[in-house]
Amino acid sequence: MAAQTFTMYSTPWCGYCQRLKGQLGREGITFEEVDIEQHPDAAKIVEQVNNGNQTVPTLVYADGSAQTNPSVIQIKEKLAALAG
């Protein structure tokens, strides 16, 4: 699988983020992670795809599409679709 096929926007205190990162690690899925509390521009990206809310985890894919708090199954389906 290609490295960094998506970016996960998260916060250190987000339980959903921690759980998803663990699940992705067990599946061997690599990604870039951005802490929206440390990067205000990233927080704006999250707000844009979540109707003004800073909801995490938010994943943004190479094609510009996004998912908010997806399951690992949803992520695998999206990555498969991107791979063609």
Coordinates of N, CA and C in Angstrom, one line a residue, residues 2 10 14-15 17 21-25 34 37 39 45 47-48 51-52 61 66 69 73 75 78-80 83:
A2 N 0.5 2.2 -0.8 CA 1.3 3.4 -0.9 C 1.3 4.2 0.5
S10 N -6.3 15.0 13.9 CA -6.7 14.5 15.2 C -6.3 15.4 16.3
C14 N -8.2 12.8 21.9 CA -9.4 12.2 21.3 C -9.3 10.7 21.3
G15 N -10.2 10.1 22.1 CA -10.3 8.6 22.2 C -10.6 7.9 20.9
C17 N -9.7 8.9 18.0 CA -8.5 9.0 17.2 C -7.5 7.9 17.6
K21 N -6.2 4.9 15.3 CA -4.7 4.8 15.0 C -4.3 3.4 15.3
G22 N -4.7 2.9 16.4 CA -4.3 1.5 16.8 C -4.8 0.5 15.8
Q23 N -6.1 0.6 15.4 CA -6.7 -0.3 14.4 C -5.9 -0.2 13.0
L24 N -5.6 1.0 12.6 CA -4.8 1.1 11.4 C -3.5 0.5 11.5
G25 N -2.8 0.7 12.6 CA -1.5 0.1 12.8 C -1.5 -1.4 12.7
V34 N -1.9 14.8 11.6 CA -1.8 16.2 11.9 C -2.6 16.5 13.1
E37 N -4.7 20.9 17.0 CA -4.5 21.9 18.1 C -3.1 22.6 17.9
H39 N -1.8 22.9 14.7 CA -1.7 23.5 13.4 C -3.1 24.1 13.1
I45 N -9.2 23.2 7.8 CA -9.5 22.1 6.9 C -10.6 21.2 7.4
E47 N -12.8 21.9 9.8 CA -14.0 22.7 9.8 C -14.7 22.7 8.5
Q48 N -13.9 22.9 7.4 CA -14.5 22.9 6.0 C -15.3 21.7 5.7
N51 N -18.9 21.0 8.3 CA -19.9 22.0 8.5 C -19.5 23.0 9.6
G52 N -18.3 23.4 9.7 CA -17.8 24.3 10.7 C -17.4 23.7 12.0
Y61 N -8.3 12.3 1.9 CA -7.6 11.4 1.0 C -6.9 12.2 -0.1
A66 N -13.2 13.3 1.9 CA -13.0 13.2 3.3 C -14.0 12.2 4.0
N69 N -14.6 10.2 11.3 CA -14.7 9.1 12.3 C -15.1 7.8 11.5
I73 N -13.1 -0.6 8.1 CA -13.7 -1.2 6.9 C -13.9 -0.1 5.9
I75 N -12.4 2.8 5.6 CA -11.1 3.2 5.1 C -10.5 2.3 4.1
K78 N -12.4 2.7 0.8 CA -12.0 3.9 0.2 C -10.6 3.8 -0.5
L79 N -9.6 3.2 0.2 CA -8.3 3.0 -0.3 C -8.3 2.1 -1.5
A80 N -9.2 1.1 -1.5 CA -9.3 0.1 -2.6 C -9.8 0.9 -3.8
A83 N -7.2 3.0 -5.3 CA -6.2 2.2 -6.0 C -6.6 1.8 -7.4

